[in-house]
mmCIF file of C-alpha atoms and ligand atoms in Angstrom:
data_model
loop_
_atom_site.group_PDB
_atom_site.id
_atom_site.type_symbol
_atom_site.label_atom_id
_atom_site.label_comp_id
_atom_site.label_asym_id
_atom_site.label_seq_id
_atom_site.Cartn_x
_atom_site.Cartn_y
_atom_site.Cartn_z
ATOM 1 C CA UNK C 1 6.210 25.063 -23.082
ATOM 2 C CA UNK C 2 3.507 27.007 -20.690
ATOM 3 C CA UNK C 3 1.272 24.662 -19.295
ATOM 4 C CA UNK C 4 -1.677 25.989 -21.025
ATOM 5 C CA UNK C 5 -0.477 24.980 -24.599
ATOM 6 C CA UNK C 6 0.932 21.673 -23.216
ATOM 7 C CA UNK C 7 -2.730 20.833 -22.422
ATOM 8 C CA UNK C 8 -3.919 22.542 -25.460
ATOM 9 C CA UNK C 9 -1.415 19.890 -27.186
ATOM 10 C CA UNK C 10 -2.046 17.148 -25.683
ATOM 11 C CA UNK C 11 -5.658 17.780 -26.247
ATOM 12 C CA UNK C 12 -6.416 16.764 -29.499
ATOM 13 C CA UNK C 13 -4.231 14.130 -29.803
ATOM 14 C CA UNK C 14 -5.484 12.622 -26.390
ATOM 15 C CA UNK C 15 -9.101 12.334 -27.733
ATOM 16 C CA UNK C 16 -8.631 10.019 -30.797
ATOM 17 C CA UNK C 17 -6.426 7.777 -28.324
ATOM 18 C CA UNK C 18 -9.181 7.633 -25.692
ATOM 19 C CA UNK C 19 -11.612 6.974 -28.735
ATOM 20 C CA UNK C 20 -9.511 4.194 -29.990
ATOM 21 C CA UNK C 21 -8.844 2.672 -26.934
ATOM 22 C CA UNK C 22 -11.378 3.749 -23.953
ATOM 23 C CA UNK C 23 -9.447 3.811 -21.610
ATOM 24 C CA UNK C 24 -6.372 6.297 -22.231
ATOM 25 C CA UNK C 25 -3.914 4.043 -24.096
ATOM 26 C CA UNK C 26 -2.663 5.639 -27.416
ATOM 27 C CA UNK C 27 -2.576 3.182 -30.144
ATOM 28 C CA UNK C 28 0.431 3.524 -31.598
ATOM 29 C CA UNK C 29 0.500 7.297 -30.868
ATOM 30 C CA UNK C 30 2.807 7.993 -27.966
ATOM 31 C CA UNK C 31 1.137 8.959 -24.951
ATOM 32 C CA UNK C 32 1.952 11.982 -23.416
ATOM 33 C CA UNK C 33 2.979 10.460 -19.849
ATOM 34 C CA UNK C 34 4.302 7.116 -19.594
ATOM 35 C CA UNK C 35 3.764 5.338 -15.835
ATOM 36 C CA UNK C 36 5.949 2.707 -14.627
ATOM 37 C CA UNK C 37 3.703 0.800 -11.852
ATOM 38 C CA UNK C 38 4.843 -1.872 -9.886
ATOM 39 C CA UNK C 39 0.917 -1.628 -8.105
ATOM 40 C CA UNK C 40 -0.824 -4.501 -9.429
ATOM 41 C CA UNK C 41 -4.500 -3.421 -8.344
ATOM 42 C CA UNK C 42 -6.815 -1.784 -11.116
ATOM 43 C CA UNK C 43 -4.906 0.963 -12.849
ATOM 44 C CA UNK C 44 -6.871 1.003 -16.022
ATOM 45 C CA UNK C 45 -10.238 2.688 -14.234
ATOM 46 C CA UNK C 46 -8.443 5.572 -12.672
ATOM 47 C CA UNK C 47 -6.026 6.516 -15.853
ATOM 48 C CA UNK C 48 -9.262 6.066 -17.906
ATOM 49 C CA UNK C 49 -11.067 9.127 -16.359
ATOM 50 C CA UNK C 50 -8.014 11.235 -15.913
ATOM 51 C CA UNK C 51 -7.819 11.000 -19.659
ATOM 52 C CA UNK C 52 -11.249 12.129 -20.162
ATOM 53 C CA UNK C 53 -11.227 14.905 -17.596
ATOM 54 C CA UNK C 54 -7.586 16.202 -18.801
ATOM 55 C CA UNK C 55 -7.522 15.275 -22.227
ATOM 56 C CA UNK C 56 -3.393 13.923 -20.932
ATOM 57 C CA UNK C 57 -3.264 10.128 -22.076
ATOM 58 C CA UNK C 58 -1.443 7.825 -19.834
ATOM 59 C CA UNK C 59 0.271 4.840 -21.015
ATOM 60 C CA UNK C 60 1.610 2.085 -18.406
ATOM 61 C CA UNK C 61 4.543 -0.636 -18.097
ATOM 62 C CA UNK C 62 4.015 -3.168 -15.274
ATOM 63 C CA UNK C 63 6.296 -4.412 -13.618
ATOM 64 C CA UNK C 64 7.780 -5.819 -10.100
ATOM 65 C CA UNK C 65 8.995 -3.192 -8.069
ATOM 66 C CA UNK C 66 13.111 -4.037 -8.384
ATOM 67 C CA UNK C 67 12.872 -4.720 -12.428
ATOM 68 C CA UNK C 68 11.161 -1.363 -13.179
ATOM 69 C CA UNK C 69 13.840 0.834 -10.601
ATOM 70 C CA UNK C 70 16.600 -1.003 -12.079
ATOM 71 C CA UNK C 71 14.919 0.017 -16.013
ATOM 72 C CA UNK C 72 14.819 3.573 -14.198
ATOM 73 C CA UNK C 73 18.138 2.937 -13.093
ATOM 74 C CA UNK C 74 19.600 1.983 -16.933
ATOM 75 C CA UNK C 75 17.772 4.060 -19.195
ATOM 76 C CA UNK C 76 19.124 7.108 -16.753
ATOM 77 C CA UNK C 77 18.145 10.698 -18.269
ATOM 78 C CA UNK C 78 16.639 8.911 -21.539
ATOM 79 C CA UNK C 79 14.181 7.105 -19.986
ATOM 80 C CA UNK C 80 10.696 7.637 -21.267
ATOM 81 C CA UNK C 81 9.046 7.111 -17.776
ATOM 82 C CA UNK C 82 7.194 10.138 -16.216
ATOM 83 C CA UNK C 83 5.462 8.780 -12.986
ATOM 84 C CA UNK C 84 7.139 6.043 -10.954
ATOM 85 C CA UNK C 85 4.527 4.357 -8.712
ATOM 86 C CA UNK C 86 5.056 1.385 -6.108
ATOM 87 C CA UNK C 87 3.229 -0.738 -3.478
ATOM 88 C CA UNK C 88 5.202 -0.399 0.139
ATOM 89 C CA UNK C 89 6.384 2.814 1.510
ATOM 90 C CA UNK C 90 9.919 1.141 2.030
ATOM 91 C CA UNK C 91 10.365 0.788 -1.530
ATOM 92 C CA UNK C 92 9.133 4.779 -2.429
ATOM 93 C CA UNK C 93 12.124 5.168 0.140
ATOM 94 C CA UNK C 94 14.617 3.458 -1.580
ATOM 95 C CA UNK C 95 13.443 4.877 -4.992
ATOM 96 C CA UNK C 96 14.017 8.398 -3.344
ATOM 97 C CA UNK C 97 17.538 7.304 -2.251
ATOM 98 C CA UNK C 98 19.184 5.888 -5.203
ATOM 99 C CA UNK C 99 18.198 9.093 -6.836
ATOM 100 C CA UNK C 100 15.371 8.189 -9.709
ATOM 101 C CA UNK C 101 12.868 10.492 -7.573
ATOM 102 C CA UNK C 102 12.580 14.289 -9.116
ATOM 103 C CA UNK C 103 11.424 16.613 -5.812
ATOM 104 C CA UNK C 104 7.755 18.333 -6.550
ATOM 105 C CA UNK C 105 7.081 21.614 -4.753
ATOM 106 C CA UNK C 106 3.242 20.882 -4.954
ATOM 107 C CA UNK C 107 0.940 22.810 -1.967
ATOM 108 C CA UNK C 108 -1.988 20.615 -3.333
ATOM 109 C CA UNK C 109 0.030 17.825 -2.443
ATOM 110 C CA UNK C 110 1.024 18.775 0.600
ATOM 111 C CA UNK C 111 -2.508 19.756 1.636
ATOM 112 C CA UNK C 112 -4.031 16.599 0.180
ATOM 113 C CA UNK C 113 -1.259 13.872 1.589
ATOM 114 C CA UNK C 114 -1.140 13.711 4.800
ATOM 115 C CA UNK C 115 2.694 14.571 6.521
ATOM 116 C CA UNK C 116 4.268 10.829 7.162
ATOM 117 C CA UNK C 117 2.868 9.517 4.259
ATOM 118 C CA UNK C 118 5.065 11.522 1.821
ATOM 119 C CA UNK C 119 8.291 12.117 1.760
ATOM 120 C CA UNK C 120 9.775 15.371 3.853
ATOM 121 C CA UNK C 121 12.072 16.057 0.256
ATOM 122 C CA UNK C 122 8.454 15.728 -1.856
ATOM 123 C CA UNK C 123 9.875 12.828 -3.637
ATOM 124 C CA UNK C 124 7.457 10.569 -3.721
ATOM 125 C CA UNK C 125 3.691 10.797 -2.262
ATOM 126 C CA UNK C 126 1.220 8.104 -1.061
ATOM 127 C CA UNK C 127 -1.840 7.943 -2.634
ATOM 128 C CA UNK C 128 -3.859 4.717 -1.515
ATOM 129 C CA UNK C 129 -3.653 3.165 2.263
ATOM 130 C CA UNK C 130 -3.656 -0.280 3.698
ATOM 131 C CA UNK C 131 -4.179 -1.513 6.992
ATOM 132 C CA UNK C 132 -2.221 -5.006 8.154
ATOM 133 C CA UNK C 133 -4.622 -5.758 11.001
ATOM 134 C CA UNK C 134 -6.120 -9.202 12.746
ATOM 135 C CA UNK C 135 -8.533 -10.881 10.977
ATOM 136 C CA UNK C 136 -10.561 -13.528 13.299
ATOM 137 C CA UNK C 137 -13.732 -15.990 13.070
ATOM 138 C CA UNK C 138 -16.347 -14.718 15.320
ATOM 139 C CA UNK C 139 -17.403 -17.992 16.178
ATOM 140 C CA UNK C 140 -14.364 -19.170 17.649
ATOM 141 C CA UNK C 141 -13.283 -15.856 19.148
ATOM 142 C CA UNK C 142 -14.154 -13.031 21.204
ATOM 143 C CA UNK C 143 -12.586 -9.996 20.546
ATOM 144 C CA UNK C 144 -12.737 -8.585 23.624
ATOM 145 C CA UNK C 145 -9.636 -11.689 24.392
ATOM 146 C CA UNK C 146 -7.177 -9.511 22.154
ATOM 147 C CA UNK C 147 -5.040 -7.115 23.836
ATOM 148 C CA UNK C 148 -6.131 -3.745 22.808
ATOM 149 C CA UNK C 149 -2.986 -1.855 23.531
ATOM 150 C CA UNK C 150 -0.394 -4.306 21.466
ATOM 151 C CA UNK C 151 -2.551 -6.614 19.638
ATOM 152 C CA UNK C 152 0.122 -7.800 17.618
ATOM 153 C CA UNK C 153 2.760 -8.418 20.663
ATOM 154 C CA UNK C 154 -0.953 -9.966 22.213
ATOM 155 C CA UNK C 155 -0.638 -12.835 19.799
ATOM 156 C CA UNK C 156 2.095 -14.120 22.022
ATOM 157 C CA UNK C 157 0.021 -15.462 24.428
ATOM 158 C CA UNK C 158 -0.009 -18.855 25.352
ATOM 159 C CA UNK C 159 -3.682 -18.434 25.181
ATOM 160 C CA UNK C 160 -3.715 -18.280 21.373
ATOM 161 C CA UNK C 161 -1.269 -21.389 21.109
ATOM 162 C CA UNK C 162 -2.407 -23.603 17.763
ATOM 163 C CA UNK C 163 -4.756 -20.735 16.773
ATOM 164 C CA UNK C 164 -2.854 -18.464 14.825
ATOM 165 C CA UNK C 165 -2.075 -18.152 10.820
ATOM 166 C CA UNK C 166 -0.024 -15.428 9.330
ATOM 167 C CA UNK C 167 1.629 -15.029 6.288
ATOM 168 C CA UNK C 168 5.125 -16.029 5.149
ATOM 169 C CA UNK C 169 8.662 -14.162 5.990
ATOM 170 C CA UNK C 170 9.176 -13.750 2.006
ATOM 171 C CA UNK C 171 6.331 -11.105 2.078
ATOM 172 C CA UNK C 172 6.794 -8.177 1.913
ATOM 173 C CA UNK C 173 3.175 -7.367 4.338
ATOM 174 C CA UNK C 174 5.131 -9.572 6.998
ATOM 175 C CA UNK C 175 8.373 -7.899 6.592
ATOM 176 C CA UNK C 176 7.369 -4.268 6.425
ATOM 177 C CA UNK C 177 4.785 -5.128 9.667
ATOM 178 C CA UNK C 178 8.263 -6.895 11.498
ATOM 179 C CA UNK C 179 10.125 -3.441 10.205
ATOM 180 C CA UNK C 180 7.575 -1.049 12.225
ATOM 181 C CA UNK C 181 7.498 -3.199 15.124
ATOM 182 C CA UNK C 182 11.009 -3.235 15.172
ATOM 183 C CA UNK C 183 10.894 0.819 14.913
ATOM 184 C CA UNK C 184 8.148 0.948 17.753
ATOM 185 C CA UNK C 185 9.614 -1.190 20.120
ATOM 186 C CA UNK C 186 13.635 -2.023 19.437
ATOM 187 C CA UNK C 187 14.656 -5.191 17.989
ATOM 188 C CA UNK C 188 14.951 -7.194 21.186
ATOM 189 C CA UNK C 189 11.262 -6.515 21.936
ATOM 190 C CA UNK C 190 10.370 -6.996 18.045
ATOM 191 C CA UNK C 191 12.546 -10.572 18.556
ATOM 192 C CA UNK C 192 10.834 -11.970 21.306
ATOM 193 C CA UNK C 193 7.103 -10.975 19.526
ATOM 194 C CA UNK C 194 8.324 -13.115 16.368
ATOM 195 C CA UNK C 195 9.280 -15.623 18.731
ATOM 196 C CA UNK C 196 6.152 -15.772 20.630
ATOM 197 C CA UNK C 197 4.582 -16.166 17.643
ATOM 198 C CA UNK C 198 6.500 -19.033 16.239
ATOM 199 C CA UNK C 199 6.155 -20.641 19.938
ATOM 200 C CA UNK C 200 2.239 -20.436 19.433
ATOM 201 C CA UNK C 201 2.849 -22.682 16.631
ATOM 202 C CA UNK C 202 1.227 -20.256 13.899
ATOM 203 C CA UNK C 203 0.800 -21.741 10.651
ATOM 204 C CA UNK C 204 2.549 -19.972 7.664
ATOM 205 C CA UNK C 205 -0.162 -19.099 4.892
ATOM 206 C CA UNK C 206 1.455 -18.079 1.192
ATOM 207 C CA UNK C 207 -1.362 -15.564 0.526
ATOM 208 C CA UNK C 208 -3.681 -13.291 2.348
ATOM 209 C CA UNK C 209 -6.564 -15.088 0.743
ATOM 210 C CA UNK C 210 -5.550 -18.501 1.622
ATOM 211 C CA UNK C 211 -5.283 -17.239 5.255
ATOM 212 C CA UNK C 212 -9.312 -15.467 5.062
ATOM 213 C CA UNK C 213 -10.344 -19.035 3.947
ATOM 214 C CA UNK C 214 -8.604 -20.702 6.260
ATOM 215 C CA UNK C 215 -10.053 -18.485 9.252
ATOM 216 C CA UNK C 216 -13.367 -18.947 7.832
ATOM 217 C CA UNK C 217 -13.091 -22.832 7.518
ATOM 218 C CA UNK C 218 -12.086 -22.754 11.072
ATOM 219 C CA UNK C 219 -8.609 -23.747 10.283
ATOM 220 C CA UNK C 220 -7.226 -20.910 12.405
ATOM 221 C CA UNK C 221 -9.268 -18.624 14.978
ATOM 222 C CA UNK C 222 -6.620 -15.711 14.251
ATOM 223 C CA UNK C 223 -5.256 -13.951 11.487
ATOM 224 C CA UNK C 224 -2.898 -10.711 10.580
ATOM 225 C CA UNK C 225 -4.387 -9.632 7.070
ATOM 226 C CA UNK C 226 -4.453 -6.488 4.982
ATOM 227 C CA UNK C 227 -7.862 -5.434 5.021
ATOM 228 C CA UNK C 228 -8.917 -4.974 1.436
ATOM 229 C CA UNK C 229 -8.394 -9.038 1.231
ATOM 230 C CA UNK C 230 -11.479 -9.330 3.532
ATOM 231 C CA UNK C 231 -13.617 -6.156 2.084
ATOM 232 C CA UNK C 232 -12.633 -7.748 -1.187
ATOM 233 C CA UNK C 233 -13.527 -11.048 -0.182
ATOM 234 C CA UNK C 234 -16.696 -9.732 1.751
ATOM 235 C CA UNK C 235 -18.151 -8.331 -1.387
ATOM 236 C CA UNK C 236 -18.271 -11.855 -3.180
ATOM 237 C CA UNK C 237 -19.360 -13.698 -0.036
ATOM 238 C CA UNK C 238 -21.210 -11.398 2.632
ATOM 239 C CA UNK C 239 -21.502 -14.571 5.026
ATOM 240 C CA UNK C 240 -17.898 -15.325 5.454
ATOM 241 C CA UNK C 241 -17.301 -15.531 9.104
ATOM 242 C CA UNK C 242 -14.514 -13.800 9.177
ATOM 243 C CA UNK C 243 -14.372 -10.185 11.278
ATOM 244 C CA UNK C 244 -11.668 -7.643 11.336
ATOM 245 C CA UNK C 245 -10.066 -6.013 14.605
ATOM 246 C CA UNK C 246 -8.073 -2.725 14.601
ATOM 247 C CA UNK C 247 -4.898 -3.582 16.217
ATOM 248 C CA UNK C 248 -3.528 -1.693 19.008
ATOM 249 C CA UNK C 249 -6.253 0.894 19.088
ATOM 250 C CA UNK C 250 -5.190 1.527 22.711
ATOM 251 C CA UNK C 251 -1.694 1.702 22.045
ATOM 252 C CA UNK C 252 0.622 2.667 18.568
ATOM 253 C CA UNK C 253 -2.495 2.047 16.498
ATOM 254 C CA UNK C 254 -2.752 -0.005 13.633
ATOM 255 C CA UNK C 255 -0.008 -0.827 11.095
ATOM 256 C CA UNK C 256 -0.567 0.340 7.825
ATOM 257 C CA UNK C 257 1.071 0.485 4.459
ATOM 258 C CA UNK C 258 0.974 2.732 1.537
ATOM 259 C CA UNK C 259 1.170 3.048 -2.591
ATOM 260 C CA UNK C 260 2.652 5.538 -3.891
ATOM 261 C CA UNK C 261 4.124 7.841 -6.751
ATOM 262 C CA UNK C 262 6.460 9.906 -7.733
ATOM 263 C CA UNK C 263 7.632 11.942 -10.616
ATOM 264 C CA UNK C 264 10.375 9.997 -12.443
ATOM 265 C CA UNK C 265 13.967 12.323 -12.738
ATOM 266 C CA UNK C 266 14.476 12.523 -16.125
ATOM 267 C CA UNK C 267 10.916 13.029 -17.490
ATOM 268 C CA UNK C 268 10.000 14.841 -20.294
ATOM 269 C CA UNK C 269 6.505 15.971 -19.275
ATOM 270 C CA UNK C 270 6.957 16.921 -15.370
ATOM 271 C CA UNK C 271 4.254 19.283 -15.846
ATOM 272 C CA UNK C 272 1.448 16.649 -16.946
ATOM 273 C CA UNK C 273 3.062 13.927 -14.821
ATOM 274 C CA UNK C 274 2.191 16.866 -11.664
ATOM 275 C CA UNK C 275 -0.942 16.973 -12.757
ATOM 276 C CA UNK C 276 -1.454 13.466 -12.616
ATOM 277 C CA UNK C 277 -0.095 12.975 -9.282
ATOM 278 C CA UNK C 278 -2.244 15.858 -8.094
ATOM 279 C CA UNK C 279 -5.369 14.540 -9.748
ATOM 280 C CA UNK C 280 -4.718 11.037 -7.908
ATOM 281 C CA UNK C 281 -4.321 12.397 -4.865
ATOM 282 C CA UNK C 282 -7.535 14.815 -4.736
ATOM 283 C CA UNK C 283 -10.050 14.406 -7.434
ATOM 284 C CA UNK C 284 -9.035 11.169 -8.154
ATOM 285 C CA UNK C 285 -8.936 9.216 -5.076
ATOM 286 C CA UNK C 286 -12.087 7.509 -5.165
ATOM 287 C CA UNK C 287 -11.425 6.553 -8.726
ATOM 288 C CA UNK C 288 -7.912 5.172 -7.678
ATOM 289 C CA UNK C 289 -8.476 3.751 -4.669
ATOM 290 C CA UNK C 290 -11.924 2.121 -4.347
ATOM 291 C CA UNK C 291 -11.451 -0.705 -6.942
ATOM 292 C CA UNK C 292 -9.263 -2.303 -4.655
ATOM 293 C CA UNK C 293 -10.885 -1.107 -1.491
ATOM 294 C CA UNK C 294 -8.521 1.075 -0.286
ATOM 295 C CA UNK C 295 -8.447 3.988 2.518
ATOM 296 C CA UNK C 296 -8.129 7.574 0.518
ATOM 297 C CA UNK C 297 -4.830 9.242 1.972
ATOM 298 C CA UNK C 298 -6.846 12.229 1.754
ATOM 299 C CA UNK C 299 -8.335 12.821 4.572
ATOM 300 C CA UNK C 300 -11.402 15.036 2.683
ATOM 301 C CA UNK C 301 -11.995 11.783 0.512
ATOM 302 C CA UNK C 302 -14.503 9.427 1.935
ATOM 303 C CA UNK C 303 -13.601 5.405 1.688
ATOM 304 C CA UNK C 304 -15.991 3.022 0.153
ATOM 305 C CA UNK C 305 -18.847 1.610 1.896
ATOM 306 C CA UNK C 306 -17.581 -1.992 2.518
ATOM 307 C CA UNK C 307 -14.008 -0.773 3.770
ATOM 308 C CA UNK C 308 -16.590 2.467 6.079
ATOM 309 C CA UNK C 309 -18.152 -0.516 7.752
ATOM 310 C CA UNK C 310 -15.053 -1.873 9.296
ATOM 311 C CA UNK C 311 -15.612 1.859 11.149
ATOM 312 C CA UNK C 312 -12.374 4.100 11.527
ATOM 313 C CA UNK C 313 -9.120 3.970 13.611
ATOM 314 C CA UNK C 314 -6.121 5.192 14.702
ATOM 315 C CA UNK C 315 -3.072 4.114 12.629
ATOM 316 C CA UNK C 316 0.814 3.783 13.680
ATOM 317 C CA UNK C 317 2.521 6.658 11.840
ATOM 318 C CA UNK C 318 4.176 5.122 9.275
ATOM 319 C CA UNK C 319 8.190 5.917 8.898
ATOM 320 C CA UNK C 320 9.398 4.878 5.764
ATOM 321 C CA UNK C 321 12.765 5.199 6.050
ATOM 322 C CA UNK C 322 12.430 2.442 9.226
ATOM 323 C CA UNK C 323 10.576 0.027 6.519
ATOM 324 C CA UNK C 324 13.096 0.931 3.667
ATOM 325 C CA UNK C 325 16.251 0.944 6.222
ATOM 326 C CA UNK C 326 15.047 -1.791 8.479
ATOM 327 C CA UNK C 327 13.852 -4.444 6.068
ATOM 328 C CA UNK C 328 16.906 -6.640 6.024
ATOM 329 C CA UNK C 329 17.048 -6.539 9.521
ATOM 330 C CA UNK C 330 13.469 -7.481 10.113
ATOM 331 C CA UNK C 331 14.035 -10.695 7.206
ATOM 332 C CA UNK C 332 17.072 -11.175 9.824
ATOM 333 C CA UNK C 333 15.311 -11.138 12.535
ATOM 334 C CA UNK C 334 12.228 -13.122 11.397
ATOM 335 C CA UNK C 335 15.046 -15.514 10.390
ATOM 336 C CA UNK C 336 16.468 -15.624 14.158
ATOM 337 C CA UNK C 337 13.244 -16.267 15.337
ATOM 338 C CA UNK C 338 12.530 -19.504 13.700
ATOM 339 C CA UNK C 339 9.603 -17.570 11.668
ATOM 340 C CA UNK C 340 9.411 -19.404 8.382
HETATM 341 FE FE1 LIG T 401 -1.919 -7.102 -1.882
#
């Protein structure tokens, strides 16, 4: 069908859905794109307005990331999935590699995403960014103490002994952050930072929230936290004393992380499920990526004022296929090093 009579289609039938519903879901009627998200952050918003700008309604499963690529994996070509989308650049890699990824030749995208956070083969794009970065309590700590060339490595210090929390080896934050550092530096280096860290006694936190609270109690002075956990946490309580430091400005930069999407092989819609992808990545940014205080990928799109405040920096390229490929080494390593 030519694209103009898919949206004339879609049109009509899209508006009595968005009436029933508000925000894009069909009501019995199937939508005309069907997203499989493993990204638990806000969806509803963004699908909401694409609806009501395109007249295309969206429909979405949930799901963890390894249920909804092994549904991918056993529906095969009869899948009703359009859009595939996933927190963690490693996983967009591995979706890519067991073949569930369609290619897009999309200039838009290519122009709106910026090179290393998309794939080279266009299988898969990143739409929203995270930063991993140290989180401290101003009270306890100056910042001008971290080491501004590798402030993660930094933490090593015998100086920040019984001052540190992170997060758990079971995440995937910790894991991915291990994996680059492990890219960066080789895994001997990588070791003996894990190490260092686990001989500075840090205390293992299960979430990133716990670990805010805890630097704001003045549990810890230190903290490794994506930063949307303190702009979100900021915005309910302006007087936490927690601050954020970009890592490694003077060095590699700052870790960061990605979500992503991809047309699903096998859709019946590619054309609408493009558009989508597009839309989220341009027009749509703010409306995808602010709810959860995200960074835009695009670098046109402006972030939200609590996440501007924490001013800009200069990121660590991110490879994917080192935090797809290297994961099980870095759980290995993080293993090795006592890191629990
Ligand atoms: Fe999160």
């Amino acid at each position: 069908m030519p694209r103009h009579s898919l949206i004339a289609a879609t049109a009509g039938l899209t508006v009595l859905a968005s009436a029933l519903t508000g925000c894009g879901f069909t009501g019995g009627q199937p939508a005309d794109l069907q997203i499989y998200s493993a990204r638990h952050y806000d969806l509803e918003g963004a699908f909401g307005q694409f609806t009501e700008e395109t007249g295309i309604s969206v429909e979405f499963i949930s799901g963890g990331d390894a249920e909804l690529l092994e549904r991918l994996k056993a529906e095969g070509e009869d899948t009703p999935a359009d859009v595939f989308m996933t927190v963690d650049a490693g996983n967009l890699w591995n979706a890519a590699r067991q073949n569930e990824l369609a290619a897009i030749d999309s200039a838009v995208l290519d122009q709106a995403v910026p090179e290393d956070l998309r794939d080279p083969q266009g299988r898969w794009y990143g739409l929203a960014m995270r930063a991993r970065t140290v989180t401290y309590n101003p009270a306890k700590v100056d910042p001008a103490e971290f080491d501004a060339k590798d402030t993660y490595g930094g933490l090593t210090d015998p100086k920040w002994k019984g001052r540190l929390c992170m997060r758990d080896a079971t995440s995937s934050y910790t894991q991915s952050l291990v994996a680059s550092l492990i890219d960066l530096h080789g895994r001997e280096k990588a070791l003996k930072i894990a190490k260092g860290w686990v001989a500075n006694d840090v205390q293992i936190m299960s979430n990133d929230v716990l670990l805010l609270e805890a630097i704001d109690a003045g549990t810890c002075d230190v903290g490794i936290n994506n930063h949307y956990y303190l702009a979100r946490t900021l915005a309910k309580n302006p007087d936490l004393k927690v601050d954020l430091f970009w890592a490694s400005q003077g060095g590699s930069g700052t870790h960061v992380n990605i979500s992503g999407a991809a047309l699903v092989e096998g859709s019946d819609n590619p054309e609408a499920a493009l558009r989508l992808i597009e839309w989220l990545a341009t027009k749509g940014q703010n409306a995808f990526v602010d709810a959860n205080h995200e960074f835009p990928v695009n670098p046109t799109v402006k972030p939200e004022p609590v996440i501007s405040d924490f001013g800009e920096f200069k990121r660590m390229p991110l490879n994917a296929q080192a935090y797809g490929d290297l994961n099980a080494e870095a759980v290995d390593l993080l293993a090795e090093a006592g890191y629990k």
